Each structure stands twice: as C-alpha cells, then as structure tokens.
Tab-separated table of C-alpha atoms in Angstrom:
chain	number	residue	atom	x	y	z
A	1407	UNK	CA	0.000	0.000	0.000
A	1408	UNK	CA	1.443	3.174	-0.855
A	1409	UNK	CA	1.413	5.424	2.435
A	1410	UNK	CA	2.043	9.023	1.048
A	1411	UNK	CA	-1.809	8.748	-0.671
A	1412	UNK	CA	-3.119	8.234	2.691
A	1413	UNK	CA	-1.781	12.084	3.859
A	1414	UNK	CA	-1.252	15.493	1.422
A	1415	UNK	CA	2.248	14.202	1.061
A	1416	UNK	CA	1.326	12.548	-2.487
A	1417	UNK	CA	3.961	12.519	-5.131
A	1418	UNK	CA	3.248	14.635	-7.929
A	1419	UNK	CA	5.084	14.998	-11.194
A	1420	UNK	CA	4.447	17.779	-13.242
A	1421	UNK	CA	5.526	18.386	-17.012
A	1422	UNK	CA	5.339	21.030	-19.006
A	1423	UNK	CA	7.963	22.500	-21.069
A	1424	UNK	CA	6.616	26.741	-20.001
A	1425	UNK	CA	8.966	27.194	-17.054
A	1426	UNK	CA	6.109	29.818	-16.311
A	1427	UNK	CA	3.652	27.188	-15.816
A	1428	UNK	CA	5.467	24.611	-14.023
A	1429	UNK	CA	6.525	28.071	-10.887
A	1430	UNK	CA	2.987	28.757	-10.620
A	1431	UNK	CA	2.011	24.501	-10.311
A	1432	UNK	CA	4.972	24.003	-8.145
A	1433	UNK	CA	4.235	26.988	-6.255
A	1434	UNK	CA	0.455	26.071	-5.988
A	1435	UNK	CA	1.080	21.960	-5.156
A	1436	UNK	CA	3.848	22.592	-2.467
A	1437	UNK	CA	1.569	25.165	-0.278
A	1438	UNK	CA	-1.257	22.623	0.001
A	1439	UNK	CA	1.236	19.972	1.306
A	1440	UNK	CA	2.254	17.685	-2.239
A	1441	UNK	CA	5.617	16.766	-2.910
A	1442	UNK	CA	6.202	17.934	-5.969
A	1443	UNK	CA	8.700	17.148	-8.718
A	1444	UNK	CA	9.293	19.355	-12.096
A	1445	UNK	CA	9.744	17.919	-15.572
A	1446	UNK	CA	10.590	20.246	-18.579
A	1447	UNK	CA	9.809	17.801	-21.211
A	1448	UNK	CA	8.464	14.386	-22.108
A	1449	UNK	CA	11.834	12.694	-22.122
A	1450	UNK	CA	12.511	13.792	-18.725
A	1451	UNK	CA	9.222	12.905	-17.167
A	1452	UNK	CA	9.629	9.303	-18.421
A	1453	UNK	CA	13.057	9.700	-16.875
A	1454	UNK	CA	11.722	10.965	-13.582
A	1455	UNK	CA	8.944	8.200	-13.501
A	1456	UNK	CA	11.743	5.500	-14.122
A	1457	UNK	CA	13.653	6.658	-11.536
A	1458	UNK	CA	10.733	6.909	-8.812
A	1459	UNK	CA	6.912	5.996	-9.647
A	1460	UNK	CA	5.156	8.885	-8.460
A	1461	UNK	CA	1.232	8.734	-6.976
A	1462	UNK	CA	0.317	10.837	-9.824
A	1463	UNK	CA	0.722	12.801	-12.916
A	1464	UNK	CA	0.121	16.468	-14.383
A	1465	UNK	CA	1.111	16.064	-17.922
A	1466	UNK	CA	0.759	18.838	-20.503
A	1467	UNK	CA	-0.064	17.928	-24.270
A	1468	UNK	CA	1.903	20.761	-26.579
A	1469	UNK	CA	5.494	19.913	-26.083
A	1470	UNK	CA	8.662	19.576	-28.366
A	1471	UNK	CA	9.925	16.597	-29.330
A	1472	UNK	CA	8.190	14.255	-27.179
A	1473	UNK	CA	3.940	15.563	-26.751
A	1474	UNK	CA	2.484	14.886	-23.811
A	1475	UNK	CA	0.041	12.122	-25.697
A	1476	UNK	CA	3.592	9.724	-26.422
A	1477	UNK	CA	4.241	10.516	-22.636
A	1478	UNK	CA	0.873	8.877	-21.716
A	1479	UNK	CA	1.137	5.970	-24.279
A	1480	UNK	CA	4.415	5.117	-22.932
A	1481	UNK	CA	3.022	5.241	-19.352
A	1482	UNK	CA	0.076	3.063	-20.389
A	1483	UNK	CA	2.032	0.383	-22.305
A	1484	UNK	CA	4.539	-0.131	-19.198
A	1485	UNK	CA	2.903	-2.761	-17.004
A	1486	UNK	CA	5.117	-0.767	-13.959
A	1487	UNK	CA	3.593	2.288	-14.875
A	1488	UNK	CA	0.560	1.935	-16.011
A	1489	UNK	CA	-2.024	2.215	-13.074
A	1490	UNK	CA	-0.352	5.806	-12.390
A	1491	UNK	CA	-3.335	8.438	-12.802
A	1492	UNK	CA	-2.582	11.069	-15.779
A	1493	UNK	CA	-4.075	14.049	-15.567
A	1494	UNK	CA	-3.756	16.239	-18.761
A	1495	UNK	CA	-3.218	20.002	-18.374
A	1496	UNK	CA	-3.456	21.757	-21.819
A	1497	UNK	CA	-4.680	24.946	-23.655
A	1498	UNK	CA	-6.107	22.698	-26.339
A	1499	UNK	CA	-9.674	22.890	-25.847
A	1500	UNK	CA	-11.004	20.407	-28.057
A	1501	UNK	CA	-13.406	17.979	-27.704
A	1502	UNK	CA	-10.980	15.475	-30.249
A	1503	UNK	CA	-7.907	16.530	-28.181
A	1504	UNK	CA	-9.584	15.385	-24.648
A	1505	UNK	CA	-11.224	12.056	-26.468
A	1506	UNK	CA	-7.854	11.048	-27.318
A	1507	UNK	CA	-6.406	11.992	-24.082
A	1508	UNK	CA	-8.799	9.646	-22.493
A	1509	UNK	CA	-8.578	6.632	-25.123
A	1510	UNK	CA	-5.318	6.745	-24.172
A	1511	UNK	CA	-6.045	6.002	-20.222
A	1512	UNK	CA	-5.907	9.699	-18.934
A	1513	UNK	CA	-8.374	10.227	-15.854
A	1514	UNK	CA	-8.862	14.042	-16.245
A	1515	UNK	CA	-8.347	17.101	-18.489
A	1516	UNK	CA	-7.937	20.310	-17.053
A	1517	UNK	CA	-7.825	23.096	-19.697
A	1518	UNK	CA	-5.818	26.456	-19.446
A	1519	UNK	CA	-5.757	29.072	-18.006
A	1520	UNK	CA	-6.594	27.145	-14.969
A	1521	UNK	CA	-8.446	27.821	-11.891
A	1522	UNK	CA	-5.717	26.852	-8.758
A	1523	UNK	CA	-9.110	25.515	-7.096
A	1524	UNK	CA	-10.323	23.487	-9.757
A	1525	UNK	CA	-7.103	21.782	-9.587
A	1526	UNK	CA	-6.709	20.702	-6.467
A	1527	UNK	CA	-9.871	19.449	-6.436
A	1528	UNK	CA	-9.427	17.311	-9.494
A	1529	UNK	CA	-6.151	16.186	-8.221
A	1530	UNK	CA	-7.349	15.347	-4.419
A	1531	UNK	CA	-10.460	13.323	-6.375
A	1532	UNK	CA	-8.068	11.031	-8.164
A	1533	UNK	CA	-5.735	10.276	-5.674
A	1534	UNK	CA	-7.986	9.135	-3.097
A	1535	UNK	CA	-9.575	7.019	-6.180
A	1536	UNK	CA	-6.496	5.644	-6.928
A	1537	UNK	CA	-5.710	4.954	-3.495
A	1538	UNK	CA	-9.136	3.009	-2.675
A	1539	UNK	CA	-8.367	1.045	-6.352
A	1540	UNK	CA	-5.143	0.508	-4.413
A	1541	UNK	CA	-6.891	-0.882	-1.299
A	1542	UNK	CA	-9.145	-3.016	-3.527
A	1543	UNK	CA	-6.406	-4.447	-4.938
A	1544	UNK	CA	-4.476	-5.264	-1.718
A	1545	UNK	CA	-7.623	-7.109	-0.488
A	1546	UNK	CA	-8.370	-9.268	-3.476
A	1547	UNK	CA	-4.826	-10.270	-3.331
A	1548	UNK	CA	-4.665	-11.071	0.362
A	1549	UNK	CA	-7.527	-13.163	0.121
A	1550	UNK	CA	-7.045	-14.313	-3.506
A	1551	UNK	CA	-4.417	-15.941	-5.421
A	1552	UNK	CA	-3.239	-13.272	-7.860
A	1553	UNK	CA	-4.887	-14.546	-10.861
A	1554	UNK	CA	-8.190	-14.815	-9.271
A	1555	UNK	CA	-7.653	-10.811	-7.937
A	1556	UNK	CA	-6.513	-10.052	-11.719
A	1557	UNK	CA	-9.268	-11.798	-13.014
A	1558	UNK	CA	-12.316	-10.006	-10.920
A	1559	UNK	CA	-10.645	-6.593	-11.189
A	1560	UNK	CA	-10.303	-7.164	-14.700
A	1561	UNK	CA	-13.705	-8.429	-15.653
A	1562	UNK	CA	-15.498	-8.305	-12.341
A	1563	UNK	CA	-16.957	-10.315	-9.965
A	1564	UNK	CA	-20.257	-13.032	-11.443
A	1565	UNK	CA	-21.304	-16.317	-10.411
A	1566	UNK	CA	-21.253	-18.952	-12.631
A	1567	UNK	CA	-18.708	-20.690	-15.111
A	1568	UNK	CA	-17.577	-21.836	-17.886
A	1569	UNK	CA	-16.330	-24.978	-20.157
A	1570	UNK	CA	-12.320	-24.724	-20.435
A	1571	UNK	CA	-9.967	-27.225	-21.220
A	1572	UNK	CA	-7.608	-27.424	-17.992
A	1573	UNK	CA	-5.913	-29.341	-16.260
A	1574	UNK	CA	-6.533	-30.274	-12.247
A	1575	UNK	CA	-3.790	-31.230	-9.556
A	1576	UNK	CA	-4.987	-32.856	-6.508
A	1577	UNK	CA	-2.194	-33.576	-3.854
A	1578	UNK	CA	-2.433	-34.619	-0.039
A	1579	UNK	CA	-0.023	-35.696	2.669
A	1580	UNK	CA	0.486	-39.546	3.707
A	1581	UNK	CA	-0.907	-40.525	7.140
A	1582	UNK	CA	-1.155	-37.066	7.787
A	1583	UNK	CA	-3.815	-38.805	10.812
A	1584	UNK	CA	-0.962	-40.510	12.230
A	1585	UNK	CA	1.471	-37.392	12.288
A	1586	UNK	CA	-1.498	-35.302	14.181
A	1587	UNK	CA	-1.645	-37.933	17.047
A	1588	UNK	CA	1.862	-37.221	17.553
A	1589	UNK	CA	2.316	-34.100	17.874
A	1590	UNK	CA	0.418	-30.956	19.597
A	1591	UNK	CA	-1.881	-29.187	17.178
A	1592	UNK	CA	-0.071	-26.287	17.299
A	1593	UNK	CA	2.955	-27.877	15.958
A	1594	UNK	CA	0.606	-29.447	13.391
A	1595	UNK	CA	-0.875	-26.101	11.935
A	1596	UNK	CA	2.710	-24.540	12.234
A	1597	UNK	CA	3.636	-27.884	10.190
A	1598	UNK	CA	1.010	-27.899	7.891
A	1599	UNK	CA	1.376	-23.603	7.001
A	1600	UNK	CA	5.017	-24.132	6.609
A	1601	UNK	CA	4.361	-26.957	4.341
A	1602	UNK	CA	1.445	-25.213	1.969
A	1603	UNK	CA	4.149	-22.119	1.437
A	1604	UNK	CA	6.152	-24.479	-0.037
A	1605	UNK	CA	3.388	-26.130	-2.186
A	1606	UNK	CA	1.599	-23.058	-3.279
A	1607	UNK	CA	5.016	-21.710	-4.701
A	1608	UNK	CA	5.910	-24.493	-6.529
A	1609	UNK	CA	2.192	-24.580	-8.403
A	1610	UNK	CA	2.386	-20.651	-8.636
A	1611	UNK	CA	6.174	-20.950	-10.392
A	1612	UNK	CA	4.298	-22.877	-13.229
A	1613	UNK	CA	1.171	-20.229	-13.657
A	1614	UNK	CA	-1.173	-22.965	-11.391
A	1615	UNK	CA	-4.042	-21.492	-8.467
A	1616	UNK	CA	-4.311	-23.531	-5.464
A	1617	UNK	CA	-8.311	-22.773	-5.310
A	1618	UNK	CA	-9.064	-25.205	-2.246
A	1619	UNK	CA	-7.284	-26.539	0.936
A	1620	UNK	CA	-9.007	-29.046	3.081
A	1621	UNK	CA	-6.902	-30.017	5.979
A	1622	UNK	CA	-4.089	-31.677	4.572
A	1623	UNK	CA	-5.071	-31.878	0.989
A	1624	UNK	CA	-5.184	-28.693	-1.985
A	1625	UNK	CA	-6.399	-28.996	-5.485
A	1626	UNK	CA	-5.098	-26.645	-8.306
A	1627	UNK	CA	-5.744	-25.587	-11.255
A	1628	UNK	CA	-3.277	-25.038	-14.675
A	1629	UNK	CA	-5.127	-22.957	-17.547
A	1630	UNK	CA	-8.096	-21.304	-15.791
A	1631	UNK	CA	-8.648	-18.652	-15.248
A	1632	UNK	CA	-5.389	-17.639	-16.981
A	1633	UNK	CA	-5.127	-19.705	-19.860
A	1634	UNK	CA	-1.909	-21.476	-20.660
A	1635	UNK	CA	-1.825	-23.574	-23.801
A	1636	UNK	CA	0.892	-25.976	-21.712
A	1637	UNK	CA	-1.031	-26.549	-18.636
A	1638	UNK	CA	-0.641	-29.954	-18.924
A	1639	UNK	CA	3.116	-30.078	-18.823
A	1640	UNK	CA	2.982	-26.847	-16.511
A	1641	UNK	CA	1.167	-29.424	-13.653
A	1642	UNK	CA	3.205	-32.155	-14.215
A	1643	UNK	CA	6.575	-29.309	-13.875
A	1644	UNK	CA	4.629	-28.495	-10.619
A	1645	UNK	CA	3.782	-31.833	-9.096
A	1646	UNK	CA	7.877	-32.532	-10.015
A	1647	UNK	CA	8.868	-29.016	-7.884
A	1648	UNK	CA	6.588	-29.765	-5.188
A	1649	UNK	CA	8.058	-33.276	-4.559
A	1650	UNK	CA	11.301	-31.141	-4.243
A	1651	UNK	CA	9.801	-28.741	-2.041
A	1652	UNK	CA	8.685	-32.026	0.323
A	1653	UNK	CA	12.494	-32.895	0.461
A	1654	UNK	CA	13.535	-29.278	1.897
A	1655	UNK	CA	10.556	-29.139	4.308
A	1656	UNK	CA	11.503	-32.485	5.354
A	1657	UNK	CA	14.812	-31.146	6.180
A	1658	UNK	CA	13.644	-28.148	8.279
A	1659	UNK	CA	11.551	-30.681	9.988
A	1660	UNK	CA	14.499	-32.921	10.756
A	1661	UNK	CA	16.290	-29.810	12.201
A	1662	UNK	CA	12.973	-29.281	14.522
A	1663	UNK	CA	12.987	-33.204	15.511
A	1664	UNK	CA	9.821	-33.280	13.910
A	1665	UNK	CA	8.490	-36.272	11.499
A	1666	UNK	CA	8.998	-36.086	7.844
A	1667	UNK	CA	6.003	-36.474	5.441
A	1668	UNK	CA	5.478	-37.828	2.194
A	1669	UNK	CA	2.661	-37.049	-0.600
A	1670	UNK	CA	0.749	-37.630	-3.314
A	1671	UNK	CA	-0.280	-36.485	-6.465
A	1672	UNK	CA	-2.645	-36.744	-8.948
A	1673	UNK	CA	-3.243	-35.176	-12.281
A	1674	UNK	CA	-6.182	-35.438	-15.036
A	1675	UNK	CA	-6.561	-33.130	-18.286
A	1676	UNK	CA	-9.827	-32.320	-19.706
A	1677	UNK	CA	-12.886	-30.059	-19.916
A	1678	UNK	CA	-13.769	-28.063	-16.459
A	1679	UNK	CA	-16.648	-25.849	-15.286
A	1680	UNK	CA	-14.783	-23.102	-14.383
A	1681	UNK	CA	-15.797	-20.172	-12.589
A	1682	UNK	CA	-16.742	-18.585	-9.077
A	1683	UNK	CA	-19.350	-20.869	-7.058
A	1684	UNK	CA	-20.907	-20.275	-4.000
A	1685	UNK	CA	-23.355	-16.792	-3.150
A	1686	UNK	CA	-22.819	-12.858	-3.972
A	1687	UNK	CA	-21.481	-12.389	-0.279
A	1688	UNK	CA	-19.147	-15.600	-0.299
A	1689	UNK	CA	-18.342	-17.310	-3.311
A	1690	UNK	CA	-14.490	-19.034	-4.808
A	1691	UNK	CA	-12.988	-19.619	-7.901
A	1692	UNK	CA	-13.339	-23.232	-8.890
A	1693	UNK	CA	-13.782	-25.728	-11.466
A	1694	UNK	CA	-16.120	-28.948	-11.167
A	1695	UNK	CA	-16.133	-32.196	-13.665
A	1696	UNK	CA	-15.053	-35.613	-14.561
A	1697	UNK	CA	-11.552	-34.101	-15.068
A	1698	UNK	CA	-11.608	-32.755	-11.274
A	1699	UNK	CA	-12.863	-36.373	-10.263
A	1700	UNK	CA	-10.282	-37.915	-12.018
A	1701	UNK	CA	-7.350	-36.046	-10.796
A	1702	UNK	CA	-9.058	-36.979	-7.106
A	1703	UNK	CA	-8.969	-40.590	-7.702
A	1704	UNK	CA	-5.439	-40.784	-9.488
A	1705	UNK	CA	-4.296	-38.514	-6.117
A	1706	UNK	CA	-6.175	-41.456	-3.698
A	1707	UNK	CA	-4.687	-44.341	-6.116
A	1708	UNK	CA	-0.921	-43.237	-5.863
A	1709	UNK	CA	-1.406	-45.379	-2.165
A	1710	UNK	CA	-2.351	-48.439	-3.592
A	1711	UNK	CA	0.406	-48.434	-6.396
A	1712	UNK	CA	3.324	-47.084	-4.221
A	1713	UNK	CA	4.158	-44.097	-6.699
A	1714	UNK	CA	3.918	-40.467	-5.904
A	1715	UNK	CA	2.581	-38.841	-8.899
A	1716	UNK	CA	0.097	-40.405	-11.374
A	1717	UNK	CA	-1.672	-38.534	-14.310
A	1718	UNK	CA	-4.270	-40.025	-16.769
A	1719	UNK	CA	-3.741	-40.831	-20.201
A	1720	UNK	CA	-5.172	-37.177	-21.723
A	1721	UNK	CA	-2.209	-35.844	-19.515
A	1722	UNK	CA	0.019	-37.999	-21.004
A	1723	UNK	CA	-0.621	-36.956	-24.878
A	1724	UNK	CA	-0.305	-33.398	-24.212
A	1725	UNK	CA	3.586	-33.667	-22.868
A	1726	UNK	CA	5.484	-35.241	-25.441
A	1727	UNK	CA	8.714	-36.805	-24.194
A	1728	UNK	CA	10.118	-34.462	-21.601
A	1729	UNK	CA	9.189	-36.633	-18.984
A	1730	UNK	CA	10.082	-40.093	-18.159
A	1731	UNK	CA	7.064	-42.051	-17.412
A	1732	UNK	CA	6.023	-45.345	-16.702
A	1733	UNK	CA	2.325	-47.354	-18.134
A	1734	UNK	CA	0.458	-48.514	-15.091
A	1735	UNK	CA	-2.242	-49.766	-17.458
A	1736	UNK	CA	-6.212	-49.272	-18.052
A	1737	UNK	CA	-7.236	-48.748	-14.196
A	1738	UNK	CA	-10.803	-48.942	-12.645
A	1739	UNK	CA	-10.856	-45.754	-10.214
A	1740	UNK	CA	-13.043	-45.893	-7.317
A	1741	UNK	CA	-16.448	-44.189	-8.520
A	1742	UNK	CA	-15.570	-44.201	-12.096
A	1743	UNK	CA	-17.478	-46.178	-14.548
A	1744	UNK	CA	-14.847	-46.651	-17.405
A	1745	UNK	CA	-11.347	-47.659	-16.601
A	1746	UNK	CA	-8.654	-44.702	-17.150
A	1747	UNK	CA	-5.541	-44.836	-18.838
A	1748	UNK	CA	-2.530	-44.391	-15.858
A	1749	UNK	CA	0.796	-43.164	-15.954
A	1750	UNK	CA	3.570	-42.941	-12.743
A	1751	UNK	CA	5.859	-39.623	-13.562
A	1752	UNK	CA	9.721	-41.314	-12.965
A	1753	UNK	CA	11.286	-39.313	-9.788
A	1754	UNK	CA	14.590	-38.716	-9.024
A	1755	UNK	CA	15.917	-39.270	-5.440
A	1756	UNK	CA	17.744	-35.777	-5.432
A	1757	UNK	CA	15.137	-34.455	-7.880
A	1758	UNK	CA	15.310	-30.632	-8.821
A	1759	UNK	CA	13.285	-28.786	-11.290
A	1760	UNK	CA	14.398	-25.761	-12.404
C-alpha cells in the first residue's frame, strides 16, 4: 500500500515545457502539502517516472519533441507504470484533443488558463480514487491468489462458469492422521502452514491457483482462469517441484525433531466448469467435472500403487517426451465407470526442477 496517498504528502510529477507554468504549479502543489517534482519535457518525465513511480501525474499535451500524448502511451504500455493516474493540463480545448487523451487512459483534463481551485480538487479526487483502487487491490490479493484478484478486477466479480480445457492437480499428505496424534496441534498447523508455502510456490512458479485446501489436501488448477496452452506439462513441472519442495521441508523438519512427510499427487486433463461458485457475499474460484474427479482418484490411487505422482492418459498426450514415465495400465478408479488410462511420472531421489 502506498502510504504518502493516505496524507497530502502525495507525489506529484508535473511536465510542461513553459517554465512559467510549471513556478505557478509548483508553487500552488507545495503550499497545500504535495511533494512535488518538475519535468521540462516528455523525455525527462519518463526519466523521472523511471527513476521513482510517483502517486500521480500532471502532464501537458503541446510539447517539443516528445507531446504529452507519447508521454501517456508510454506510461500506459509499461505494465510498472501503467495504473499511475494522468491528468492532462493543456490549452487545447477540443473535444478530439480530450477524447484522445482519455482513449489513451488519462483520468482528467484540465484546460488552461486554470483555476488553482479546480485543480486541487481534481487532483485530491483522483488520488484518493487511486488509493481506494489501491486498497481493492491489496484485499483481493490477500484473500485471492493473484490470478483470481486479476481476473475479478479485470472483468469483475459473477457467479457462474464456464467450459475450459484445464488441467486439475490434486495432492495430499500420507498418514497425515498418524502425524497429528503425535504431535500438539499447534505444531501441526505450524507444520502444515510451513508446508502449503512451499506447495503453493511451486504450483504458482508454473502459472497454477491452489483454489481449495481441506486439511491436509489442496487442489489446483493449470489454464483457468489464466489460460496457458501448456497446462498440462505446466502441472506435471509443478507436481515434479513440489516433490522437491517435500524434500527441503523435510529437512527443516528434521532440524525441529519433527516427522517427515510424504505425498501424493494426482493429475487429469480435460474439460472443467470453471468459474466462481458459492453466493454474492461468499463465493471461490473453482472448477467442477469428470476431469476434477479424475485427478481426485489418481491422487487417492498413488497409495495403492506405491508411486507419488500419477496422471491419466489425456495428460500424457499433451507432454510429449520431456518426462520419463512409466504405463500402469487401463485402471478402474473408485467411482468411475470406465477404466482410465494411468501413468507414474519417474522421480529422481535428489530431484530438482528448475
């Protein structure tokens, strides 16, 4: 959260190439308490925003060599810089000059000569705008995944879904009710938080959501709702990094005297419901299907076959040969009709996946 929009101590840059204009904006900004920071040209404002992002921007439009329309393009097309508010500042006072300010992502247009009230105004309206987007933000991502908070604040919040072809990870730890009856539960949620850190960055470092933890166990998704063409291979990547990440958390748990754990994972490819489920006041991003029930069942038969991490034959046609695998045959999964093609993924002892 950026502090200085919460006081009168916002960051301004102003640019205008009239050194008249940019005296009287300095002179007006600094009285009511803004930190203010000159630019004489378009160059050097790009320079100055490079150099520190400030909490807003007073931008005029008639200026040599670089106008103050490349200025905001540039802004806009800079992932870093392109949630700064631009507010243009001109002389030009028409209607095509402030629709093309706008298409390009300015917030305002002030024209000249300006009143010193009307500015302030304008400028204290779109900082405390861009500071509750800011806020807004921060809260979808502390209780989102980042793709899910990208995803509502780009297209906004509905229930409901959609068919996408994904893939689904289900993974859960081994006589995890064994390890509980010997130790205290608050060694077991300190366990268990340590060990989800490690297994939600290993499926985030391959573009996957964890969307659901249920005691011991998580499902994720690859390809929804950021769609990757690879997901396949990008779960199977993941499943490979978290069975790393199990081999470092076992060895902070050694270092505690704690008990080591081991998983398992399984992985299905296929069509999903995607979408957010539940009510308008509490609802999750999700995905329900055969796929999901598959991945569950491949996850629950890794026990019975002794291997960690099993994915179903539609898995197995979308990776090609980067990964060594092994045929366990056509398989009859508890609660599944028809049998389903299973493959083990080969793991290393000393496995690492970079």
């Amino acid at each position: 959260m950026n502090n200085r929009l919460e006081s009168d101590k916002a960051d301004v840059l102003v640019v205008d190439d009239t050194p008249a204009n940019l005296r009287v904006l300095i002179t007006l900004l600094s009285e009511h308490g803004y930190q203010v920071r000159p630019a004489p040209s378009g160059k050097l404002a790009l320079q100055a925003v490079e150099s520190k992002k400030p909490d807003l921007v007073l931008l005029d439009v008639m200026m040599p060599g670089m106008d103050g329309y490349e200025v905001c393009a540039r802004l806009k097309s800079n992932d870093e810089t392109k949630e700064i508010p631009v507010i243009f500042l001109s002389a030009a006072d028409e209607t095509l000059n402030k629709v093309r300010a706008f298409a390009l992502g300015a917030v305002d247009y002030i024209t000249k000569p300006f009143q010193a009230e009307e500015v302030l105004v304008r400028l204290r309206t779109h900082l405390t705008l861009h500071r509750l987007q800011l806020q807004q933000r921060e809260l979808f991502r502390r209780f989102a995944t980042t793709e899910v908070a990208n995803d509502l604040l780009e297209h906004g919040f509905a229930l409901g879904g959609q068919h996408v072809t994904a893939t689904t990870l289900f993974a859960d730890i081994r006589s995890f009710t064994t390890i509980t009856e010997s130790e205290t539960p608050t060694v077991i949620i300190e366990m268990l938080n340590d060990y989800f850190a490690h297994m939600i960055a290993a499926i985030g470092s391959e573009g996957g959501i964890v969307n659901q933890i249920v005691g011991d166990g998580l499902m994720a998704i690859f390809g929804a709702p950021v769609r990757h063409d690879d997901h396949a291979r990008r779960a199977v990547r993941a499943a490979l990094k978290m069975m790393t990440a199990v081999l470092k958390f076992n060895e902070e748990q050694a270092a505690l005297g704690r008990v080591q754990i081991s998983i398992g994972i399984g992985i299905a490819s296929g069509t999903v419901v995607a979408g957010y489920l539940g009510t308008e006041s509490r609802a999750t991003y999700t995905c329900v299907g055969d796929t999901v029930n598959t991945s569950a069942r491949l996850e629950s038969y890794t026990k019975e076959v002794g291997q960690p991490v099993l994915i179903d034959g539609t898995t197995r046609a979308a990776l090609g040969d980067e990964f060594p695998l092994v045929a366990q045959g056509m398989v009859h999964l508890k609660g599944k009709q028809q049998a389903v093609e299973v493959f083990s993924v080969v793991i290393d002892g000393g496995l690492h996946v970079p």
